[in-house]
Amino acid sequence: MTRAKPEDDEYWNSSKFKAFTFDDEDDEFSQLKESKRAVNSILVDDDDEDEEDVERVSWSGEPVGSISWSVKETASSIRSGSEQSFPKIDTTPSLSKQGSGYSLSSLFKAKSKPGAFQSFSESFSDTSSRTYAPELRKPKSGGKDVVSDLSPEETVRRMQKGRAFSLEKFCSLQDKLLLLDEAVAVYDGNVITAVLIFLKKSLSKEILFRELMARDVALRHYVHYLKEMGEQKLVVELLKALGRTEDMALMHYKEHLNIKDESRRRDFLKSCLSLPFSQDDATHVQDHYTLLERQIIIEASDKKAVAEIFKKFPRKASILNMPIITTLYYSCFYHYGESEGTFSSPSNIRKTFRISEKQYILTALGARAKLKSWFDVDSLFNTKNWLGYTKKRSPIGFHRVVDILHKNSAPVQVLQEYVNLIDDPDLKLSGALKYKCHDIVINTYRDLKDRQQLIVYREKLERDSPEYRKIQELLNNVQIRWKN
Amino acid sequence: MARRDAPGLPDFSLLKRLARDQLIFLLEQLPGKKDLFIDADLMSPLDRIANVTILKQHEVDKLYKVELKPIVSSSDQLCFLIRPRIQTVKWISDLVNSDKVAGRFRRYKIIFTPQKFYACETVLEEQGVYGDVTTDEWNFYILPLDDDILSLELPEFFRDNFLEGDQRWVTTAGSALHLLQSVYGSFSKVYGIGRFAKMVYESWRELMEEGEQRTRQPEFAKVFLIDRDVDFVTPLCSQVVYEGLVDDIFRIKCGSVEFGPNVTSSDKSIKVMLNSQDKVFDEIRNEHFSNVFGFLSQKAKNLQTAYDKRRGMDIQQMKAFVADELKGLKQEHRLLSLHIGASESMMKKKTKQDFQELLKTEHSLLEGFEICECITHIEEHINRQVSMIDSLRLLCLLSITENGILSKDYKSLKAQYLQSYGIEHLLTFANLRQLGLLEEQQAGETLTVMESKVGKLVTDKTVGKLTDAFSSLAKKSNFRALSKRLALVPKSGEEYDLRVPRDMAYVFSGAYIPLSCKLIEQVMERDGWTGLEEVARMLNGQEFAVTGGCSSSEARNKTDAQRIVLVMFLGGCTYSEISALRFLGKERGKIF
């Protein structure tokens, strides 16, 4: 926790001082500065860091006794020093107002510590964050200050137009919520967020969460704001409090994208396994972890692999963080035929990740065809029936198979075999024509008893080629009863 | 986020001038030499309204891109021109703080555009640099991209608004409308549909009420506001008009596109502005792709003949030719070869990716038949690991047109998708579900839509009020019913001659009329939502039609004659929709 670090305090003050020396408003500023230091000194025994502690002046439950009261005193003296009326955020930017705008708002808003946003969770785990600012406002809401006396409606209007305003007088929970609802009612996301920032600082998160639960629009703004601020932990907490566990799990899981180192990423994924994902997603996350684990092992051994195949086809990229199918392709390419026991074998990957037969064949086919290993291609489709005959079967249409083979420039003989296996006669013929499998074309026309087409096709062939002669023979065959 | 209107049109360069003047004014607020840091995605828009010389004139010394890295600048004054993003502001704060530590003194100024957010200022404050850094707003809302297109150029708009539910851009859009109104006069009538459209209108009205009434002759007659999520179907379809294709393949950014070496047939890529100044492009941008080739080759022939005229000319004629025509011809020549190159590489890409099959699947999904085949095709698409985005697009289209994917199919498709493209896309699926783009059908949800809605309420009670509220944002699509009612999908079987388009369906090869555009057409025709109540209900309501601020009947008559309609898509629109609207504009003798 941020307890008791007076050095910080001092550092902060001094650095800030330096930064401000150039300010035109030196006088006013130093005046403020002094009062500020006074404020800090009051707080020192109780709390530690300048602003941070200011926020925590009053502990939850405890009556806000003398300390905050004296702060009040100090603050009002500051106020009388500067004419500026406590703008929460100075919205009319001009140099002259900066000094006061800065110091005052930082005084009450409690967040100027460099890197405060990183330690937000800490500051939040200090659950007692009833703020001091509202307390402070009470005495002065006597009526003189125009800006801080405005109704929620008027305040929101002012905020919309970027005029000076003050949120400090909204101390009761009811007032705060009225303000929030008003902001939501005018559809101005900018103002909604501004109010939420104020609420974040002035309400304990339990209360804030509870109220947000019934206010969807505001809630979404809040979640978005926290996300943008990089306050993932708080978002996760919020989602948890809201009972949206799945979203929370996903949110947490998302973090892995920011982890570059693969073994740390792996460990992180492992920690995700216990999160309350939906049933399906849990399986996927489990897969993700297993996959990365495998990839790390494969990568380590393949990096120094010396097998023939690695020399012939050097790896272009590492396999880390590749999708499952790419990994499968990789293993079909480099680790084909390994026994199922090894992690890198295609069959192992297929089994581990429950890859469908169709998908498997498609991937293996691509990889083996790329290597021009036609024998492997053949065996992919071979199935033995109970009589011991081998037969070719494929879960993907054979026209697709032919397509893939052709793309990998398979020789005509290979193509021919697969074109022949295409079920649909039209597709078969068009495939044969496309890939110049003459025999098939000729046989198909013969079976169709289409003499005219045969004659046309003959003209496309070279004279005296075997195919040409085959057509010749067919045409001369008197036993065929041509339909045309 | 894009918006459009049309020819004959108010002079939008006025908007550019306004923006430029304001920027200059802001720059002068920080007198003396300064270095300017610009957000990457502001560079192109900035290019459109100012150039380096203008910036230099106002004592900008060096220009940098914001890269969120430590900077090397020796200047004592740093000016940042950025979008109001927390990340960027944090980076600037770090910069200031590290300067402080190093004992370095500089002046810093941040110019937020189009507006600043309290959240950003809070960051400055939290980082202890508020006051060290001065901030300003550059109200650069609208960038005219073309004679008839205006854009807010806010890439976050969609995500922030529809996914995160953050309404911070609502006022921006409202102010943009207000700006248009104050420059070009009030609108006589405002129509809109969608939750955000309504909000934008409200915010705009608010501004209107406090601003003084203009007596200017209005230049826009009507405004139509439409939420992107009213029609998700259209942007999910592959575009087939030329401009849309260029966008799908090369990405048109801020009205200009970068053609790679394979298009320019040289070794470097070039950036081209695509707008109506490009005569060749202007003629083909709205054409169906199948017509473009014919047109280009015809053009090429004409060009050849024009060049050929040189032969057999005497000196005098030659001189005239060179003086009058040659430059134009050369220019045309250059453009022509560029667009031919682009078409060629599009052809190549599109045939390789089994574009025909893709289109076929899309069309059957739109028509709603052979869904099983479609699913198989999508599966295969995924299995082969071809284009990740296309697969996703098809999945979403399936989900929307079918009112969610059957649970069994959803599970298997999702699993296969994750296997093919990486498991981290789990997050993508979660996001899409939130948007209502890709959903799993509730078990046993074969009831009619109304019934299922009631049923949903009952089951959701257990889950809690909150989740319900959350999911209510993601709306049911009812696409089928809408499509029937509005006749979006022309009867199949009829020949559709793409050369002589009958209706807006031509932008999708005659297979589908963009829902958004059809809505606009219908509402304009009826001058309101009367008769479209049921349609509006199916789109989750929130429709409105209001007679605008200028109520004198005389003014309205005049505007009716003028008939310029401003259509504003909240969350972006596609080039196909623009083309369709241009077509509609021609057809009805109206100017959009």
mmCIF file with all atom_site columns, N, CA, C and O in Angstrom, chain A residues 86-88 91 145-170 175-176 178-180 182-183 186 188 191 194-195 198, chain B residues 118:
data_model
loop_
_atom_site.group_PDB
_atom_site.id
_atom_site.type_symbol
_atom_site.label_atom_id
_atom_site.label_alt_id
_atom_site.label_comp_id
_atom_site.label_asym_id
_atom_site.label_entity_id
_atom_site.label_seq_id
_atom_site.pdbx_PDB_ins_code
_atom_site.Cartn_x
_atom_site.Cartn_y
_atom_site.Cartn_z
_atom_site.occupancy
_atom_site.B_iso_or_equiv
_atom_site.pdbx_formal_charge
_atom_site.auth_seq_id
_atom_site.auth_comp_id
_atom_site.auth_asym_id
_atom_site.auth_atom_id
_atom_site.pdbx_PDB_model_num
ATOM 1   N N  . PHE A 1 86  ? -12.994 26.926 -8.015  1.00 0.00 ? 86  PHE A N  1
ATOM 2   C CA . PHE A 1 86  ? -12.855 25.465 -7.957  1.00 0.00 ? 86  PHE A CA 1
ATOM 3   C C  . PHE A 1 86  ? -13.340 24.714 -9.177  1.00 0.00 ? 86  PHE A C  1
ATOM 4   O O  . PHE A 1 86  ? -14.223 23.875 -9.077  1.00 0.00 ? 86  PHE A O  1
ATOM 5   N N  . PRO A 1 87  ? -12.828 24.988 -10.284 1.00 0.00 ? 87  PRO A N  1
ATOM 6   C CA . PRO A 1 87  ? -13.279 24.192 -11.420 1.00 0.00 ? 87  PRO A CA 1
ATOM 7   C C  . PRO A 1 87  ? -12.710 22.792 -11.271 1.00 0.00 ? 87  PRO A C  1
ATOM 8   O O  . PRO A 1 87  ? -11.543 22.643 -10.922 1.00 0.00 ? 87  PRO A O  1
ATOM 9   N N  . LYS A 1 88  ? -13.509 21.837 -11.478 1.00 0.00 ? 88  LYS A N  1
ATOM 10  C CA . LYS A 1 88  ? -12.997 20.477 -11.375 1.00 0.00 ? 88  LYS A CA 1
ATOM 11  C C  . LYS A 1 88  ? -11.960 20.245 -12.467 1.00 0.00 ? 88  LYS A C  1
ATOM 12  O O  . LYS A 1 88  ? -10.859 19.826 -12.253 1.00 0.00 ? 88  LYS A O  1
ATOM 13  N N  . THR A 1 91  ? -11.996 24.101 -18.019 1.00 0.00 ? 91  THR A N  1
ATOM 14  C CA . THR A 1 91  ? -12.415 23.835 -19.384 1.00 0.00 ? 91  THR A CA 1
ATOM 15  C C  . THR A 1 91  ? -12.269 25.010 -20.308 1.00 0.00 ? 91  THR A C  1
ATOM 16  O O  . THR A 1 91  ? -12.450 24.889 -21.495 1.00 0.00 ? 91  THR A O  1
ATOM 17  N N  . ASP A 1 145 ? -21.054 31.182 -4.109  1.00 0.00 ? 145 ASP A N  1
ATOM 18  C CA . ASP A 1 145 ? -20.425 30.653 -5.304  1.00 0.00 ? 145 ASP A CA 1
ATOM 19  C C  . ASP A 1 145 ? -21.458 30.200 -6.324  1.00 0.00 ? 145 ASP A C  1
ATOM 20  O O  . ASP A 1 145 ? -22.186 29.249 -6.129  1.00 0.00 ? 145 ASP A O  1
ATOM 21  N N  . VAL A 1 146 ? -21.476 30.897 -7.415  1.00 0.00 ? 146 VAL A N  1
ATOM 22  C CA . VAL A 1 146 ? -22.504 30.621 -8.408  1.00 0.00 ? 146 VAL A CA 1
ATOM 23  C C  . VAL A 1 146 ? -22.311 29.244 -9.019  1.00 0.00 ? 146 VAL A C  1
ATOM 24  O O  . VAL A 1 146 ? -23.220 28.444 -9.121  1.00 0.00 ? 146 VAL A O  1
ATOM 25  N N  . VAL A 1 147 ? -21.070 29.011 -9.429  1.00 0.00 ? 147 VAL A N  1
ATOM 26  C CA . VAL A 1 147 ? -20.809 27.800 -10.189 1.00 0.00 ? 147 VAL A CA 1
ATOM 27  C C  . VAL A 1 147 ? -21.133 26.551 -9.396  1.00 0.00 ? 147 VAL A C  1
ATOM 28  O O  . VAL A 1 147 ? -21.704 25.602 -9.906  1.00 0.00 ? 147 VAL A O  1
ATOM 29  N N  . SER A 1 148 ? -20.773 26.550 -8.133  1.00 0.00 ? 148 SER A N  1
ATOM 30  C CA . SER A 1 148 ? -20.938 25.323 -7.388  1.00 0.00 ? 148 SER A CA 1
ATOM 31  C C  . SER A 1 148 ? -22.341 25.169 -6.834  1.00 0.00 ? 148 SER A C  1
ATOM 32  O O  . SER A 1 148 ? -22.660 24.199 -6.193  1.00 0.00 ? 148 SER A O  1
ATOM 33  N N  . ASP A 1 149 ? -23.171 26.142 -7.102  1.00 0.00 ? 149 ASP A N  1
ATOM 34  C CA . ASP A 1 149 ? -24.514 26.035 -6.561  1.00 0.00 ? 149 ASP A CA 1
ATOM 35  C C  . ASP A 1 149 ? -25.542 25.575 -7.573  1.00 0.00 ? 149 ASP A C  1
ATOM 36  O O  . ASP A 1 149 ? -26.733 25.608 -7.334  1.00 0.00 ? 149 ASP A O  1
ATOM 37  N N  . LEU A 1 150 ? -25.038 25.196 -8.707  1.00 0.00 ? 150 LEU A N  1
ATOM 38  C CA . LEU A 1 150 ? -25.954 24.888 -9.783  1.00 0.00 ? 150 LEU A CA 1
ATOM 39  C C  . LEU A 1 150 ? -26.638 23.550 -9.566  1.00 0.00 ? 150 LEU A C  1
ATOM 40  O O  . LEU A 1 150 ? -26.116 22.653 -8.924  1.00 0.00 ? 150 LEU A O  1
ATOM 41  N N  . SER A 1 151 ? -27.789 23.425 -10.145 1.00 0.00 ? 151 SER A N  1
ATOM 42  C CA . SER A 1 151 ? -28.512 22.159 -10.107 1.00 0.00 ? 151 SER A CA 1
ATOM 43  C C  . SER A 1 151 ? -27.800 21.167 -11.023 1.00 0.00 ? 151 SER A C  1
ATOM 44  O O  . SER A 1 151 ? -26.968 21.551 -11.839 1.00 0.00 ? 151 SER A O  1
ATOM 45  N N  . PRO A 1 152 ? -28.116 19.894 -10.877 1.00 0.00 ? 152 PRO A N  1
ATOM 46  C CA . PRO A 1 152 ? -27.486 18.917 -11.760 1.00 0.00 ? 152 PRO A CA 1
ATOM 47  C C  . PRO A 1 152 ? -27.687 19.286 -13.230 1.00 0.00 ? 152 PRO A C  1
ATOM 48  O O  . PRO A 1 152 ? -26.757 19.208 -14.025 1.00 0.00 ? 152 PRO A O  1
ATOM 49  N N  . GLU A 1 153 ? -28.886 19.711 -13.562 1.00 0.00 ? 153 GLU A N  1
ATOM 50  C CA . GLU A 1 153 ? -29.162 20.051 -14.961 1.00 0.00 ? 153 GLU A CA 1
ATOM 51  C C  . GLU A 1 153 ? -28.215 21.139 -15.440 1.00 0.00 ? 153 GLU A C  1
ATOM 52  O O  . GLU A 1 153 ? -27.576 21.033 -16.485 1.00 0.00 ? 153 GLU A O  1
ATOM 53  N N  . GLU A 1 154 ? -28.148 22.191 -14.640 1.00 0.00 ? 154 GLU A N  1
ATOM 54  C CA . GLU A 1 154 ? -27.320 23.317 -15.062 1.00 0.00 ? 154 GLU A CA 1
ATOM 55  C C  . GLU A 1 154 ? -25.849 22.925 -15.141 1.00 0.00 ? 154 GLU A C  1
ATOM 56  O O  . GLU A 1 154 ? -25.137 23.321 -16.054 1.00 0.00 ? 154 GLU A O  1
ATOM 57  N N  . THR A 1 155 ? -25.425 22.141 -14.171 1.00 0.00 ? 155 THR A N  1
ATOM 58  C CA . THR A 1 155 ? -24.025 21.733 -14.171 1.00 0.00 ? 155 THR A CA 1
ATOM 59  C C  . THR A 1 155 ? -23.701 20.945 -15.436 1.00 0.00 ? 155 THR A C  1
ATOM 60  O O  . THR A 1 155 ? -22.698 21.188 -16.097 1.00 0.00 ? 155 THR A O  1
ATOM 61  N N  . VAL A 1 156 ? -24.588 20.008 -15.748 1.00 0.00 ? 156 VAL A N  1
ATOM 62  C CA . VAL A 1 156 ? -24.345 19.213 -16.944 1.00 0.00 ? 156 VAL A CA 1
ATOM 63  C C  . VAL A 1 156 ? -24.321 20.093 -18.184 1.00 0.00 ? 156 VAL A C  1
ATOM 64  O O  . VAL A 1 156 ? -23.478 19.935 -19.063 1.00 0.00 ? 156 VAL A O  1
ATOM 65  N N  . ARG A 1 157 ? -25.228 21.049 -18.248 1.00 0.00 ? 157 ARG A N  1
ATOM 66  C CA . ARG A 1 157 ? -25.222 21.972 -19.389 1.00 0.00 ? 157 ARG A CA 1
ATOM 67  C C  . ARG A 1 157 ? -23.870 22.673 -19.499 1.00 0.00 ? 157 ARG A C  1
ATOM 68  O O  . ARG A 1 157 ? -23.300 22.791 -20.562 1.00 0.00 ? 157 ARG A O  1
ATOM 69  N N  . ARG A 1 158 ? -23.410 23.136 -18.363 1.00 0.00 ? 158 ARG A N  1
ATOM 70  C CA . ARG A 1 158 ? -22.133 23.851 -18.359 1.00 0.00 ? 158 ARG A CA 1
ATOM 71  C C  . ARG A 1 158 ? -21.012 22.939 -18.831 1.00 0.00 ? 158 ARG A C  1
ATOM 72  O O  . ARG A 1 158 ? -20.139 23.340 -19.583 1.00 0.00 ? 158 ARG A O  1
ATOM 73  N N  . MET A 1 159 ? -21.052 21.721 -18.351 1.00 0.00 ? 159 MET A N  1
ATOM 74  C CA . MET A 1 159 ? -20.002 20.788 -18.738 1.00 0.00 ? 159 MET A CA 1
ATOM 75  C C  . MET A 1 159 ? -20.045 20.548 -20.238 1.00 0.00 ? 159 MET A C  1
ATOM 76  O O  . MET A 1 159 ? -19.026 20.470 -20.903 1.00 0.00 ? 159 MET A O  1
ATOM 77  N N  . GLN A 1 160 ? -21.246 20.437 -20.754 1.00 0.00 ? 160 GLN A N  1
ATOM 78  C CA . GLN A 1 160 ? -21.390 20.193 -22.185 1.00 0.00 ? 160 GLN A CA 1
ATOM 79  C C  . GLN A 1 160 ? -20.768 21.302 -22.997 1.00 0.00 ? 160 GLN A C  1
ATOM 80  O O  . GLN A 1 160 ? -20.161 21.087 -24.032 1.00 0.00 ? 160 GLN A O  1
ATOM 81  N N  . LYS A 1 161 ? -20.958 22.521 -22.475 1.00 0.00 ? 161 LYS A N  1
ATOM 82  C CA . LYS A 1 161 ? -20.453 23.646 -23.251 1.00 0.00 ? 161 LYS A CA 1
ATOM 83  C C  . LYS A 1 161 ? -19.015 23.966 -22.919 1.00 0.00 ? 161 LYS A C  1
ATOM 84  O O  . LYS A 1 161 ? -18.451 24.895 -23.450 1.00 0.00 ? 161 LYS A O  1
ATOM 85  N N  . GLY A 1 162 ? -18.445 23.194 -22.032 1.00 0.00 ? 162 GLY A N  1
ATOM 86  C CA . GLY A 1 162 ? -17.054 23.420 -21.704 1.00 0.00 ? 162 GLY A CA 1
ATOM 87  C C  . GLY A 1 162 ? -16.850 24.647 -20.843 1.00 0.00 ? 162 GLY A C  1
ATOM 88  O O  . GLY A 1 162 ? -15.791 25.260 -20.861 1.00 0.00 ? 162 GLY A O  1
ATOM 89  N N  . ARG A 1 163 ? -17.884 25.056 -20.095 1.00 0.00 ? 163 ARG A N  1
ATOM 90  C CA . ARG A 1 163 ? -17.696 26.196 -19.209 1.00 0.00 ? 163 ARG A CA 1
ATOM 91  C C  . ARG A 1 163 ? -17.279 25.701 -17.834 1.00 0.00 ? 163 ARG A C  1
ATOM 92  O O  . ARG A 1 163 ? -17.345 24.530 -17.513 1.00 0.00 ? 163 ARG A O  1
ATOM 93  N N  . ALA A 1 164 ? -16.859 26.622 -17.029 1.00 0.00 ? 164 ALA A N  1
ATOM 94  C CA . ALA A 1 164 ? -16.399 26.234 -15.702 1.00 0.00 ? 164 ALA A CA 1
ATOM 95  C C  . ALA A 1 164 ? -17.551 25.668 -14.894 1.00 0.00 ? 164 ALA A C  1
ATOM 96  O O  . ALA A 1 164 ? -18.688 26.119 -15.003 1.00 0.00 ? 164 ALA A O  1
ATOM 97  N N  . PHE A 1 165 ? -17.240 24.687 -14.102 1.00 0.00 ? 165 PHE A N  1
ATOM 98  C CA . PHE A 1 165 ? -18.297 24.095 -13.289 1.00 0.00 ? 165 PHE A CA 1
ATOM 99  C C  . PHE A 1 165 ? -17.643 23.482 -12.066 1.00 0.00 ? 165 PHE A C  1
ATOM 100 O O  . PHE A 1 165 ? -16.432 23.355 -11.996 1.00 0.00 ? 165 PHE A O  1
ATOM 101 N N  . SER A 1 166 ? -18.456 23.060 -11.167 1.00 0.00 ? 166 SER A N  1
ATOM 102 C CA . SER A 1 166 ? -17.913 22.415 -9.991  1.00 0.00 ? 166 SER A CA 1
ATOM 103 C C  . SER A 1 166 ? -18.780 21.225 -9.610  1.00 0.00 ? 166 SER A C  1
ATOM 104 O O  . SER A 1 166 ? -20.008 21.303 -9.614  1.00 0.00 ? 166 SER A O  1
ATOM 105 N N  . LEU A 1 167 ? -18.130 20.129 -9.336  1.00 0.00 ? 167 LEU A N  1
ATOM 106 C CA . LEU A 1 167 ? -18.889 18.938 -8.967  1.00 0.00 ? 167 LEU A CA 1
ATOM 107 C C  . LEU A 1 167 ? -18.860 18.708 -7.463  1.00 0.00 ? 167 LEU A C  1
ATOM 108 O O  . LEU A 1 167 ? -19.516 17.821 -6.955  1.00 0.00 ? 167 LEU A O  1
ATOM 109 N N  . GLU A 1 168 ? -18.066 19.517 -6.800  1.00 0.00 ? 168 GLU A N  1
ATOM 110 C CA . GLU A 1 168 ? -17.805 19.220 -5.398  1.00 0.00 ? 168 GLU A CA 1
ATOM 111 C C  . GLU A 1 168 ? -19.027 19.299 -4.520  1.00 0.00 ? 168 GLU A C  1
ATOM 112 O O  . GLU A 1 168 ? -19.096 18.676 -3.479  1.00 0.00 ? 168 GLU A O  1
ATOM 113 N N  . LYS A 1 169 ? -19.996 20.081 -4.922  1.00 0.00 ? 169 LYS A N  1
ATOM 114 C CA . LYS A 1 169 ? -21.125 20.210 -4.021  1.00 0.00 ? 169 LYS A CA 1
ATOM 115 C C  . LYS A 1 169 ? -22.067 19.008 -4.088  1.00 0.00 ? 169 LYS A C  1
ATOM 116 O O  . LYS A 1 169 ? -22.981 18.869 -3.283  1.00 0.00 ? 169 LYS A O  1
ATOM 117 N N  . PHE A 1 170 ? -21.808 18.140 -5.048  1.00 0.00 ? 170 PHE A N  1
ATOM 118 C CA . PHE A 1 170 ? -22.645 16.949 -5.115  1.00 0.00 ? 170 PHE A CA 1
ATOM 119 C C  . PHE A 1 170 ? -22.103 15.905 -4.155  1.00 0.00 ? 170 PHE A C  1
ATOM 120 O O  . PHE A 1 170 ? -21.310 15.055 -4.533  1.00 0.00 ? 170 PHE A O  1
ATOM 121 N N  . ASP A 1 175 ? -27.454 13.167 -4.735  1.00 0.00 ? 175 ASP A N  1
ATOM 122 C CA . ASP A 1 175 ? -27.047 14.230 -5.639  1.00 0.00 ? 175 ASP A CA 1
ATOM 123 C C  . ASP A 1 175 ? -26.139 13.703 -6.740  1.00 0.00 ? 175 ASP A C  1
ATOM 124 O O  . ASP A 1 175 ? -26.253 14.054 -7.903  1.00 0.00 ? 175 ASP A O  1
ATOM 125 N N  . LYS A 1 176 ? -25.231 12.873 -6.317  1.00 0.00 ? 176 LYS A N  1
ATOM 126 C CA . LYS A 1 176 ? -24.282 12.320 -7.286  1.00 0.00 ? 176 LYS A CA 1
ATOM 127 C C  . LYS A 1 176 ? -25.022 11.548 -8.371  1.00 0.00 ? 176 LYS A C  1
ATOM 128 O O  . LYS A 1 176 ? -24.740 11.665 -9.555  1.00 0.00 ? 176 LYS A O  1
ATOM 129 N N  . LEU A 1 178 ? -28.141 11.837 -9.199  1.00 0.00 ? 178 LEU A N  1
ATOM 130 C CA . LEU A 1 178 ? -28.924 12.754 -10.030 1.00 0.00 ? 178 LEU A CA 1
ATOM 131 C C  . LEU A 1 178 ? -28.055 13.337 -11.125 1.00 0.00 ? 178 LEU A C  1
ATOM 132 O O  . LEU A 1 178 ? -28.459 13.444 -12.280 1.00 0.00 ? 178 LEU A O  1
ATOM 133 N N  . LEU A 1 179 ? -26.859 13.695 -10.728 1.00 0.00 ? 179 LEU A N  1
ATOM 134 C CA . LEU A 1 179 ? -25.917 14.270 -11.679 1.00 0.00 ? 179 LEU A CA 1
ATOM 135 C C  . LEU A 1 179 ? -25.618 13.275 -12.794 1.00 0.00 ? 179 LEU A C  1
ATOM 136 O O  . LEU A 1 179 ? -25.657 13.601 -13.989 1.00 0.00 ? 179 LEU A O  1
ATOM 137 N N  . LEU A 1 180 ? -25.360 12.054 -12.373 1.00 0.00 ? 180 LEU A N  1
ATOM 138 C CA . LEU A 1 180 ? -25.042 11.014 -13.356 1.00 0.00 ? 180 LEU A CA 1
ATOM 139 C C  . LEU A 1 180 ? -26.223 10.800 -14.294 1.00 0.00 ? 180 LEU A C  1
ATOM 140 O O  . LEU A 1 180 ? -26.066 10.748 -15.517 1.00 0.00 ? 180 LEU A O  1
ATOM 141 N N  . GLU A 1 182 ? -28.536 12.779 -15.065 1.00 0.00 ? 182 GLU A N  1
ATOM 142 C CA . GLU A 1 182 ? -28.710 13.929 -15.935 1.00 0.00 ? 182 GLU A CA 1
ATOM 143 C C  . GLU A 1 182 ? -27.733 13.867 -17.117 1.00 0.00 ? 182 GLU A C  1
ATOM 144 O O  . GLU A 1 182 ? -28.096 14.123 -18.258 1.00 0.00 ? 182 GLU A O  1
ATOM 145 N N  . ALA A 1 183 ? -26.513 13.497 -16.795 1.00 0.00 ? 183 ALA A N  1
ATOM 146 C CA . ALA A 1 183 ? -25.512 13.386 -17.857 1.00 0.00 ? 183 ALA A CA 1
ATOM 147 C C  . ALA A 1 183 ? -25.943 12.336 -18.876 1.00 0.00 ? 183 ALA A C  1
ATOM 148 O O  . ALA A 1 183 ? -25.834 12.525 -20.084 1.00 0.00 ? 183 ALA A O  1
ATOM 149 N N  . VAL A 1 186 ? -28.631 13.495 -21.370 1.00 0.00 ? 186 VAL A N  1
ATOM 150 C CA . VAL A 1 186 ? -28.328 14.362 -22.511 1.00 0.00 ? 186 VAL A CA 1
ATOM 151 C C  . VAL A 1 186 ? -27.434 13.666 -23.527 1.00 0.00 ? 186 VAL A C  1
ATOM 152 O O  . VAL A 1 186 ? -26.966 14.277 -24.469 1.00 0.00 ? 186 VAL A O  1
ATOM 153 N N  . ASP A 1 188 ? -24.485 12.728 -23.676 1.00 0.00 ? 188 ASP A N  1
ATOM 154 C CA . ASP A 1 188 ? -23.140 13.200 -23.949 1.00 0.00 ? 188 ASP A CA 1
ATOM 155 C C  . ASP A 1 188 ? -22.119 12.311 -23.239 1.00 0.00 ? 188 ASP A C  1
ATOM 156 O O  . ASP A 1 188 ? -21.893 12.426 -22.041 1.00 0.00 ? 188 ASP A O  1
ATOM 157 N N  . VAL A 1 191 ? -19.462 13.954 -21.051 1.00 0.00 ? 191 VAL A N  1
ATOM 158 C CA . VAL A 1 191 ? -19.889 14.395 -19.722 1.00 0.00 ? 191 VAL A CA 1
ATOM 159 C C  . VAL A 1 191 ? -20.126 13.198 -18.812 1.00 0.00 ? 191 VAL A C  1
ATOM 160 O O  . VAL A 1 191 ? -19.765 13.221 -17.638 1.00 0.00 ? 191 VAL A O  1
ATOM 161 N N  . ALA A 1 194 ? -16.939 12.162 -17.523 1.00 0.00 ? 194 ALA A N  1
ATOM 162 C CA . ALA A 1 194 ? -16.413 13.121 -16.548 1.00 0.00 ? 194 ALA A CA 1
ATOM 163 C C  . ALA A 1 194 ? -17.065 12.926 -15.183 1.00 0.00 ? 194 ALA A C  1
ATOM 164 O O  . ALA A 1 194 ? -16.391 12.908 -14.155 1.00 0.00 ? 194 ALA A O  1
ATOM 165 N N  . VAL A 1 195 ? -18.379 12.737 -15.199 1.00 0.00 ? 195 VAL A N  1
ATOM 166 C CA . VAL A 1 195 ? -19.081 12.524 -13.938 1.00 0.00 ? 195 VAL A CA 1
ATOM 167 C C  . VAL A 1 195 ? -18.599 11.230 -13.291 1.00 0.00 ? 195 VAL A C  1
ATOM 168 O O  . VAL A 1 195 ? -18.388 11.164 -12.075 1.00 0.00 ? 195 VAL A O  1
ATOM 169 N N  . PHE A 1 198 ? -15.454 11.592 -11.514 1.00 0.00 ? 198 PHE A N  1
ATOM 170 C CA . PHE A 1 198 ? -15.720 12.230 -10.221 1.00 0.00 ? 198 PHE A CA 1
ATOM 171 C C  . PHE A 1 198 ? -16.253 11.214 -9.221  1.00 0.00 ? 198 PHE A C  1
ATOM 172 O O  . PHE A 1 198 ? -15.812 11.156 -8.065  1.00 0.00 ? 198 PHE A O  1
ATOM 173 N N  . TYR B 2 118 ? -13.043 15.154 -21.204 1.00 0.00 ? 118 TYR B N  1
ATOM 174 C CA . TYR B 2 118 ? -12.645 15.331 -19.810 1.00 0.00 ? 118 TYR B CA 1
ATOM 175 C C  . TYR B 2 118 ? -11.675 14.240 -19.377 1.00 0.00 ? 118 TYR B C  1
ATOM 176 O O  . TYR B 2 118 ? -10.751 14.472 -18.613 1.00 0.00 ? 118 TYR B O  1
#
